[in-house]
XYZ file of C-alpha atoms in Angstrom:
525
model
C 33.229 50.887 17.792
C 35.556 48.868 14.912
C 38.574 46.506 15.744
C 41.405 49.525 15.681
C 39.540 51.631 17.804
C 39.227 48.994 20.349
C 43.229 47.924 19.868
C 44.341 51.649 20.024
C 41.807 51.575 23.946
C 43.058 47.971 24.895
C 47.189 49.327 24.249
C 46.403 53.011 26.071
C 45.148 51.327 29.137
C 48.016 49.317 28.493
C 50.870 51.853 28.410
C 49.107 53.487 31.608
C 49.533 50.941 34.208
C 52.787 49.916 32.578
C 54.334 54.147 33.018
C 52.199 53.417 36.542
C 53.660 50.797 37.459
C 57.580 51.917 37.075
C 56.184 55.805 39.188
C 55.466 54.089 42.149
C 58.456 51.871 41.969
C 61.001 55.234 41.772
C 58.653 56.008 45.113
C 58.923 53.439 47.261
C 63.043 53.432 46.303
C 63.065 56.572 47.516
C 61.257 56.078 50.869
C 63.756 53.114 51.378
C 66.902 54.472 50.675
C 65.243 57.455 53.631
C 64.045 54.433 55.624
C 67.480 52.425 55.700
C 69.760 55.812 56.513
C 67.272 56.392 59.864
C 68.250 53.083 60.749
C 71.821 52.801 60.245
C 71.460 55.986 62.698
C 69.430 54.654 65.191
C 72.249 51.462 65.257
C 74.379 53.787 65.929
C 73.407 55.470 68.999
C 72.230 51.812 70.396
C 75.627 50.214 70.032
C 76.776 53.539 71.352
C 74.151 53.408 74.330
C 75.052 48.926 74.765
C 78.543 50.142 75.162
C 78.257 52.903 77.595
C 75.816 50.383 79.656
C 78.646 47.213 79.601
C 81.502 48.421 80.899
C 79.142 50.267 83.577
C 77.657 46.369 84.268
C 81.208 45.188 84.266
C 81.844 47.772 87.183
C 79.462 46.539 89.789
C 80.097 42.568 88.294
C 83.625 42.916 89.036
C 83.162 45.215 92.562
C 80.101 42.536 93.468
C 82.522 39.438 92.929
C 84.857 41.136 95.187
C 82.870 41.166 98.010
C 81.944 38.207 97.680
C 84.676 36.350 97.388
C 85.875 38.486 100.761
C 82.816 37.242 103.130
C 83.912 32.942 101.412
C 86.821 33.718 102.409
C 85.473 34.882 105.808
C 83.393 31.391 105.513
C 86.252 29.364 104.971
C 88.421 30.743 107.764
C 85.645 30.035 110.471
C 85.092 26.406 109.060
C 89.231 25.973 109.677
C 89.222 27.452 112.830
C 86.351 25.332 114.600
C 87.689 22.041 111.938
C 91.369 22.984 113.947
C 89.284 23.405 117.177
C 87.982 20.299 116.856
C 90.668 18.287 115.538
C 92.544 19.785 118.696
C 89.772 17.946 120.996
C 89.565 15.132 120.131
C 93.136 14.526 120.091
C 93.237 15.761 123.622
C 90.241 13.168 124.722
C 92.729 10.675 122.917
C 95.324 11.277 124.914
C 93.018 10.667 127.831
C 91.757 7.340 127.050
C 95.466 6.057 126.061
C 95.852 6.945 129.758
C 92.965 5.660 131.238
C 93.376 2.447 128.489
C 97.489 1.998 130.261
C 96.102 2.281 133.757
C 93.174 -0.189 133.114
C 95.487 -2.336 131.684
C 98.080 -2.629 134.964
C 95.101 -3.077 137.060
C 93.854 -5.972 134.981
C 97.537 -7.487 134.777
C 97.330 -7.213 138.812
C 93.960 -8.723 139.227
C 95.474 -11.165 136.536
C 97.594 -11.697 139.039
C 95.521 -12.412 142.033
C 93.588 -14.700 139.822
C 96.311 -16.326 139.563
C 97.322 -16.761 142.954
C 93.528 -17.778 144.374
C 93.186 -20.236 141.297
C 96.152 -22.217 143.105
C 95.123 -22.004 146.502
C 91.716 -23.125 145.526
C 93.214 -26.434 143.456
C 95.669 -27.478 146.715
C 92.800 -26.627 149.146
C 90.582 -28.832 146.370
C 92.650 -31.846 146.715
C 93.356 -31.126 150.365
C 89.582 -31.291 149.796
C 89.362 -34.664 148.107
C 91.912 -36.168 150.367
C 89.914 -35.458 153.007
C 86.573 -36.802 151.860
C 88.605 -39.924 151.261
C 89.899 -40.767 154.030
C 85.655 -39.662 155.606
C 84.506 -42.292 153.206
C 86.092 -45.132 154.583
C 85.931 -43.908 157.701
C 81.906 -43.970 157.290
C 82.313 -47.728 155.978
C 84.738 -49.221 158.927
C 82.049 -47.675 161.203
C 78.770 -49.042 158.885
C 80.188 -52.361 158.843
C 80.880 -52.392 162.379
C 77.703 -51.074 163.385
C 76.047 -53.966 160.495
C 78.394 -56.588 162.685
C 77.038 -54.910 166.172
C 72.853 -54.778 165.032
C 73.145 -57.533 162.428
C 71.303 -55.467 160.367
C 72.310 -54.544 156.346
C 72.438 -50.938 155.513
C 69.814 -51.336 153.266
C 67.109 -53.314 156.444
C 68.383 -50.110 158.682
C 66.762 -48.059 156.235
C 63.876 -49.602 154.976
C 63.165 -49.713 159.297
C 63.891 -46.612 159.497
C 61.831 -45.439 156.627
C 58.844 -47.302 157.913
C 59.041 -46.158 161.363
C 58.928 -42.253 159.724
C 56.961 -43.064 157.890
C 53.485 -44.461 160.484
C 54.831 -41.507 162.206
C 54.582 -39.026 159.804
C 51.437 -40.630 159.152
C 49.335 -39.691 161.981
C 50.981 -36.021 162.799
C 49.517 -35.459 159.192
C 45.908 -37.572 160.612
C 46.246 -35.635 163.615
C 47.156 -32.287 162.023
C 44.576 -33.124 159.025
C 42.044 -33.367 161.541
C 42.380 -30.110 163.949
C 42.332 -27.622 160.753
C 38.950 -30.002 160.104
C 37.297 -30.051 163.484
C 38.611 -25.815 163.751
C 37.104 -25.453 159.338
C 34.123 -26.912 161.056
C 33.772 -25.464 163.728
C 33.418 -22.102 161.799
C 32.114 -23.209 158.280
C 28.977 -24.552 160.854
C 29.053 -21.382 163.110
C 28.223 -19.093 159.964
C 25.977 -21.665 158.080
C 24.286 -22.864 161.168
C 23.039 -18.202 161.438
C 22.405 -18.041 158.027
C 19.880 -21.414 157.861
C 18.080 -20.636 160.570
C 17.695 -17.675 160.468
C 16.434 -18.168 156.658
C 14.514 -20.735 158.698
C 12.969 -18.600 161.233
C 11.628 -16.118 158.650
C 9.041 -18.742 157.077
C 6.435 -20.340 158.632
C 4.682 -23.285 156.042
C 1.488 -26.006 157.143
C 2.247 -29.456 158.337
C -0.306 -30.724 155.922
C 0.522 -34.172 154.672
C -1.939 -35.405 151.567
C -3.024 -38.590 151.232
C -4.488 -40.872 148.565
C -7.872 -40.494 149.102
C -10.341 -38.096 148.837
C -13.782 -38.133 150.397
C -17.057 -36.786 148.893
C -19.545 -35.628 151.084
C -23.403 -35.996 150.318
C -26.389 -35.035 152.048
C -28.002 -38.883 152.235
C -27.946 -42.242 151.416
C -30.143 -41.681 148.439
C -27.530 -40.169 146.286
C -25.693 -42.697 146.920
C -28.508 -45.210 144.252
C -28.661 -42.794 141.561
C -24.698 -41.961 141.813
C -24.499 -46.429 141.724
C -27.275 -46.471 138.674
C -28.680 -49.281 137.531
C -26.531 -51.821 137.887
C -24.085 -49.912 138.868
C -23.441 -48.375 135.229
C -23.354 -45.162 136.487
C -20.765 -45.296 138.714
C -18.391 -48.056 135.880
C -18.854 -45.504 133.976
C -17.731 -41.987 136.431
C -14.828 -44.593 137.446
C -14.431 -45.008 133.480
C -14.366 -41.085 132.324
C -11.930 -40.485 135.394
C -10.318 -43.258 135.832
C -10.408 -43.306 139.878
C -11.812 -46.254 142.277
C -15.107 -44.708 142.972
C -15.892 -47.265 147.153
C -19.585 -47.067 148.078
C -20.303 -48.274 151.354
C -21.775 -48.449 154.692
C -20.273 -45.262 156.095
C -22.808 -42.826 156.799
C -23.457 -39.598 153.824
C -19.805 -39.865 152.382
C -18.297 -41.352 148.755
C -14.596 -42.377 149.084
C -12.457 -41.361 145.542
C -8.981 -43.523 145.664
C -6.345 -42.639 143.002
C -2.647 -41.328 143.076
C -3.357 -39.245 140.535
C -4.966 -35.873 141.882
C -5.509 -34.516 139.104
C -8.076 -37.527 138.580
C -8.839 -37.585 142.115
C -10.538 -34.110 141.623
C -11.454 -34.661 138.349
C -13.819 -37.316 139.635
C -14.400 -34.845 143.141
C -16.162 -31.637 140.725
C -17.887 -33.819 138.483
C -20.025 -35.726 140.891
C -20.484 -32.796 143.291
C -21.863 -31.195 139.890
C -23.985 -34.347 138.477
C -26.125 -34.500 141.567
C -26.437 -31.389 142.569
C -27.511 -31.100 138.952
C -29.492 -34.287 139.241
C -28.853 -35.650 135.961
C -26.755 -38.862 136.605
C -26.495 -40.663 133.553
C -23.471 -41.882 131.723
C -24.516 -39.211 128.477
C -24.250 -36.560 131.405
C -21.246 -38.367 133.061
C -19.035 -38.158 129.815
C -19.846 -34.073 129.461
C -19.726 -33.304 132.830
C -16.281 -35.010 133.334
C -15.292 -33.573 129.549
C -16.112 -29.526 130.885
C -14.454 -30.940 134.378
C -11.345 -31.874 132.857
C -11.019 -28.220 130.699
C -11.903 -26.747 133.532
C -8.910 -28.183 135.584
C -7.112 -27.206 133.038
C -7.570 -23.685 133.141
C -7.151 -23.691 136.848
C -3.184 -25.793 136.533
C -3.024 -22.648 134.365
C -4.282 -20.235 136.791
C -1.810 -21.680 139.379
C 0.820 -21.143 138.050
C 0.089 -18.011 137.123
C -0.542 -17.124 140.483
C 2.313 -18.549 142.290
C 4.827 -17.178 140.085
C 3.351 -13.764 140.727
C 3.405 -14.009 144.009
C 6.827 -15.121 143.780
C 7.613 -11.846 142.450
C 8.896 -13.981 138.849
C 9.150 -12.997 135.586
C 9.581 -14.229 132.613
C 9.084 -18.463 133.276
C 7.692 -19.838 129.535
C 4.161 -20.636 129.838
C 4.443 -24.531 129.572
C 6.916 -24.023 132.457
C 3.956 -21.715 134.532
C 1.820 -24.993 133.280
C 4.216 -27.726 135.152
C 3.463 -25.291 137.779
C 0.065 -25.019 138.797
C 0.025 -28.807 137.888
C 2.380 -29.845 141.042
C -0.398 -28.049 142.857
C -2.494 -31.996 142.610
C 1.025 -34.269 143.121
C 2.582 -34.458 146.146
C 6.131 -35.873 147.608
C 6.277 -38.512 150.694
C 3.670 -37.059 151.310
C 4.171 -33.276 150.931
C 2.334 -31.421 148.263
C 4.555 -30.600 145.661
C 4.089 -27.512 145.131
C 3.663 -26.287 148.765
C 7.712 -28.222 148.676
C 8.186 -25.809 145.920
C 6.941 -22.660 147.099
C 8.600 -23.091 150.210
C 11.658 -23.610 148.849
C 11.598 -20.717 146.891
C 11.208 -18.516 149.798
C 14.581 -20.777 151.395
C 16.562 -20.104 148.085
C 15.538 -16.496 147.957
C 15.916 -15.328 151.470
C 19.459 -17.905 151.986
C 20.783 -16.300 148.823
C 20.001 -12.706 149.842
C 22.132 -13.858 153.405
C 25.395 -14.486 150.460
C 24.749 -11.644 149.126
C 23.403 -13.344 145.049
C 21.392 -12.961 143.325
C 18.130 -13.819 145.301
C 15.532 -13.947 141.888
C 17.294 -16.445 139.880
C 17.731 -18.060 143.654
C 13.291 -17.885 144.026
C 13.261 -19.364 139.815
C 15.501 -21.947 140.564
C 13.675 -22.634 144.485
C 10.677 -22.856 142.530
C 11.535 -25.113 139.020
C 13.447 -27.475 140.973
C 11.114 -30.576 141.634
C 8.957 -29.506 137.885
C 10.580 -33.652 136.386
C 8.277 -34.791 139.485
C 5.095 -34.152 136.837
C 6.249 -35.730 133.986
C 4.502 -34.640 130.118
C 4.516 -39.025 129.490
C 5.154 -42.604 130.654
C 8.333 -41.917 129.025
C 9.413 -39.563 131.315
C 9.297 -41.819 134.130
C 12.213 -43.701 132.913
C 13.777 -40.139 134.030
C 15.227 -39.415 137.080
C 13.046 -36.119 138.450
C 16.111 -34.117 138.251
C 17.765 -34.244 134.892
C 14.656 -34.141 133.355
C 14.056 -31.149 134.365
C 17.332 -29.969 134.007
C 16.081 -30.182 130.096
C 12.931 -29.228 130.167
C 14.320 -25.898 132.039
C 16.808 -26.094 129.515
C 14.576 -26.263 126.162
C 12.143 -23.443 127.331
C 15.338 -21.197 128.074
C 16.270 -20.727 131.302
C 19.754 -19.853 132.711
C 22.808 -22.325 132.850
C 22.882 -21.412 136.538
C 19.540 -22.763 137.027
C 19.273 -25.833 134.980
C 22.586 -26.462 136.832
C 20.987 -25.798 139.938
C 17.909 -28.298 139.228
C 20.064 -31.077 137.766
C 22.481 -30.977 140.740
C 20.272 -31.135 143.432
C 20.592 -34.632 144.314
C 24.346 -34.805 143.024
C 23.562 -36.071 140.183
C 25.246 -33.603 137.823
C 28.549 -31.403 138.895
C 27.478 -28.199 140.807
C 29.210 -26.029 138.984
C 27.451 -22.518 140.461
C 26.997 -21.561 144.686
C 23.197 -21.578 143.516
C 23.075 -25.092 143.628
C 24.572 -25.494 146.895
C 21.628 -23.199 148.322
C 18.797 -25.299 146.178
C 20.188 -28.606 147.557
C 20.268 -27.561 151.743
C 16.735 -25.874 150.926
C 14.952 -28.682 149.613
C 16.554 -31.002 152.780
C 15.460 -28.709 155.112
C 11.959 -28.547 153.176
C 11.379 -32.318 153.098
C 12.977 -32.764 156.022
C 11.111 -30.421 159.044
C 9.037 -32.470 161.781
C 5.460 -33.194 159.908
C 7.018 -32.885 155.807
C 6.769 -36.246 153.955
C 5.928 -39.647 155.394
C 9.750 -41.752 156.105
C 9.202 -44.882 153.320
C 10.047 -48.089 156.248
C 11.984 -49.784 153.803
C 14.082 -47.037 152.538
C 15.097 -46.016 156.064
C 16.378 -49.766 157.162
C 17.914 -50.059 153.663
C 20.260 -46.408 154.334
C 20.858 -48.156 158.148
C 21.714 -51.188 156.618
C 24.116 -49.078 153.687
C 25.930 -47.032 156.789
C 26.958 -50.548 158.897
C 27.972 -52.158 154.942
C 30.624 -48.915 154.388
C 32.188 -49.792 157.975
C 32.760 -53.120 157.698
C 34.300 -52.124 154.675
C 37.752 -51.651 156.234
C 39.556 -53.643 157.509
C 39.808 -54.469 161.509
C 36.114 -53.534 162.302
C 35.212 -56.293 164.410
C 31.231 -54.644 164.663
C 29.260 -51.429 163.697
C 26.094 -50.455 164.781
C 23.935 -48.015 163.607
C 21.989 -46.414 165.955
C 19.457 -42.820 166.095
C 17.839 -43.591 163.956
C 20.704 -43.657 161.194
C 23.042 -40.169 162.221
C 25.251 -41.297 164.244
C 27.315 -44.890 162.848
C 28.799 -47.166 166.718
C 32.225 -48.882 164.992
C 34.128 -51.776 167.431
C 37.248 -52.433 166.678
C 39.240 -54.996 167.594
C 41.946 -53.997 169.530
C 44.871 -56.325 168.466
C 44.636 -55.146 164.401
C 43.798 -51.359 165.543
C 46.007 -48.861 167.590
C 44.346 -45.892 169.007
C 45.844 -44.053 166.615
C 44.931 -46.053 163.444
C 41.357 -45.941 165.438
C 41.550 -41.663 165.171
C 42.403 -42.386 161.163
C 39.849 -44.876 161.134
C 36.815 -42.956 162.343
C 37.839 -40.043 160.034
C 37.978 -42.588 156.830
C 34.761 -43.249 157.443
C 33.432 -40.438 158.049
C 35.019 -39.400 154.800
C 33.797 -42.568 152.645
C 29.816 -41.970 154.243
C 30.089 -38.778 152.479
C 31.339 -38.968 149.393
C 29.603 -42.559 148.252
C 25.634 -42.214 150.481
C 22.950 -39.899 150.479
C 21.641 -38.681 154.070
C 19.829 -35.768 155.533
C 21.513 -33.571 158.399
C 25.063 -35.697 159.377
C 26.369 -38.989 160.557
C 28.575 -38.756 163.678
C 31.285 -42.013 163.710
C 31.848 -42.976 167.119
C 34.891 -46.401 165.839
C 35.354 -47.984 169.660
C 38.523 -50.141 170.352
C 38.954 -52.292 173.678
C 41.298 -54.066 175.321
C 40.423 -56.200 177.747
C 42.370 -58.828 180.101
C 40.734 -61.891 181.148
C 41.281 -64.653 183.733
C 40.233 -67.527 185.464
C 40.582 -68.018 188.981
C 40.380 -72.118 190.139
């Protein structure tokens, strides 16, 4: 194609486009005019409908407002009526209060007037009493002066004499009163205590055997003595060195005496000799071997004895070291009384007595068994400590209860008793040790106790002589009749008994008898 043809075609296309645009615009304008006309007609109808609806809604709202106004008005009238009513009631109460106050004011005026009259009357009476008091004081002073002139004593001197006489009389009456009540308390307390102690003792039966410090080893013939002695005494020296026991070989037929204060060593020596004699081989090396084996055997036996004792008494949870100490008691003695038998006896007595008193019998048995463990010291340093304190320390160390520890430490009054268990242990220990045949009495301590009793009596003024009689169970005091009156003798007996009770340790009771003797002596010539 040539250029002109192309131009014609392009021009035709442009002309067609322009014609189509103008035709579309004319058609769109016609549709818009129709839509506008329809919208105007619809709007007019809507306005008309809205106007009619607004009129009806307006009428409804006006009616509702009128009804609400009428309702509010009635409620307001009710509120106003109630307020008026309350105000009327308040005014009535106020008028009543005013009348009541006026009545009270009138009464108050009358009472004030009466009070003023009474005050005046009282003032007048006080003045009158003051005058009377002055007159009485003047009369009293004059009487005192007259009495001083008559008695030749001043008022202070008479008062002091009266006070002294009243003191003596009050002291005598108080002493008699105290003594009567103490005796009455002792009667009732002693009856109950004796009943419990007798019942306890009757239920316990023990042997009356006293241990010695020597043992006798029996042999079949005197030929064995030579073998025990050995060449130049070497065997017997070896036995003594290994066991620490003195062996006495004398002319006693078929017997060798073993002497030692330590029962454990003595038992080891006895068993060792028995084994050596039975075996027949007796020489230093064999002796040392047998003694070592016997020591181990005794240690095992000590533990077994402790276990059997604890099981027999029904005591549980005891520390193994304490069980071992209980077993060692078998080979210890106290004043000749076997320590284990004594402790078992005290444990049983404590259990019975605690049950009678309503306390824990198992705890009492435990404390009774352990009360003398301080008498089996494990070293030389422990010997310096009192056995009660040492036993308490060991019990605390091995986890015993505070009640048991206090009972162990206080059974000889070396510490203060803090539980009811402590006096029970002390009493049962005294019962076990004081029964006939249980212990050997040391003569020196016995004499010293009698001397201490007499010294206590000589510590009081007016005491002329004092004698401890009946093995120290009675103290007879002879006083000077010029210095001690009969009433003073009664109080002196009480004071001496209290002093003995607080300062001395003694078994049983001590009876104090004060003797006042008046002698009138004349010589006929």
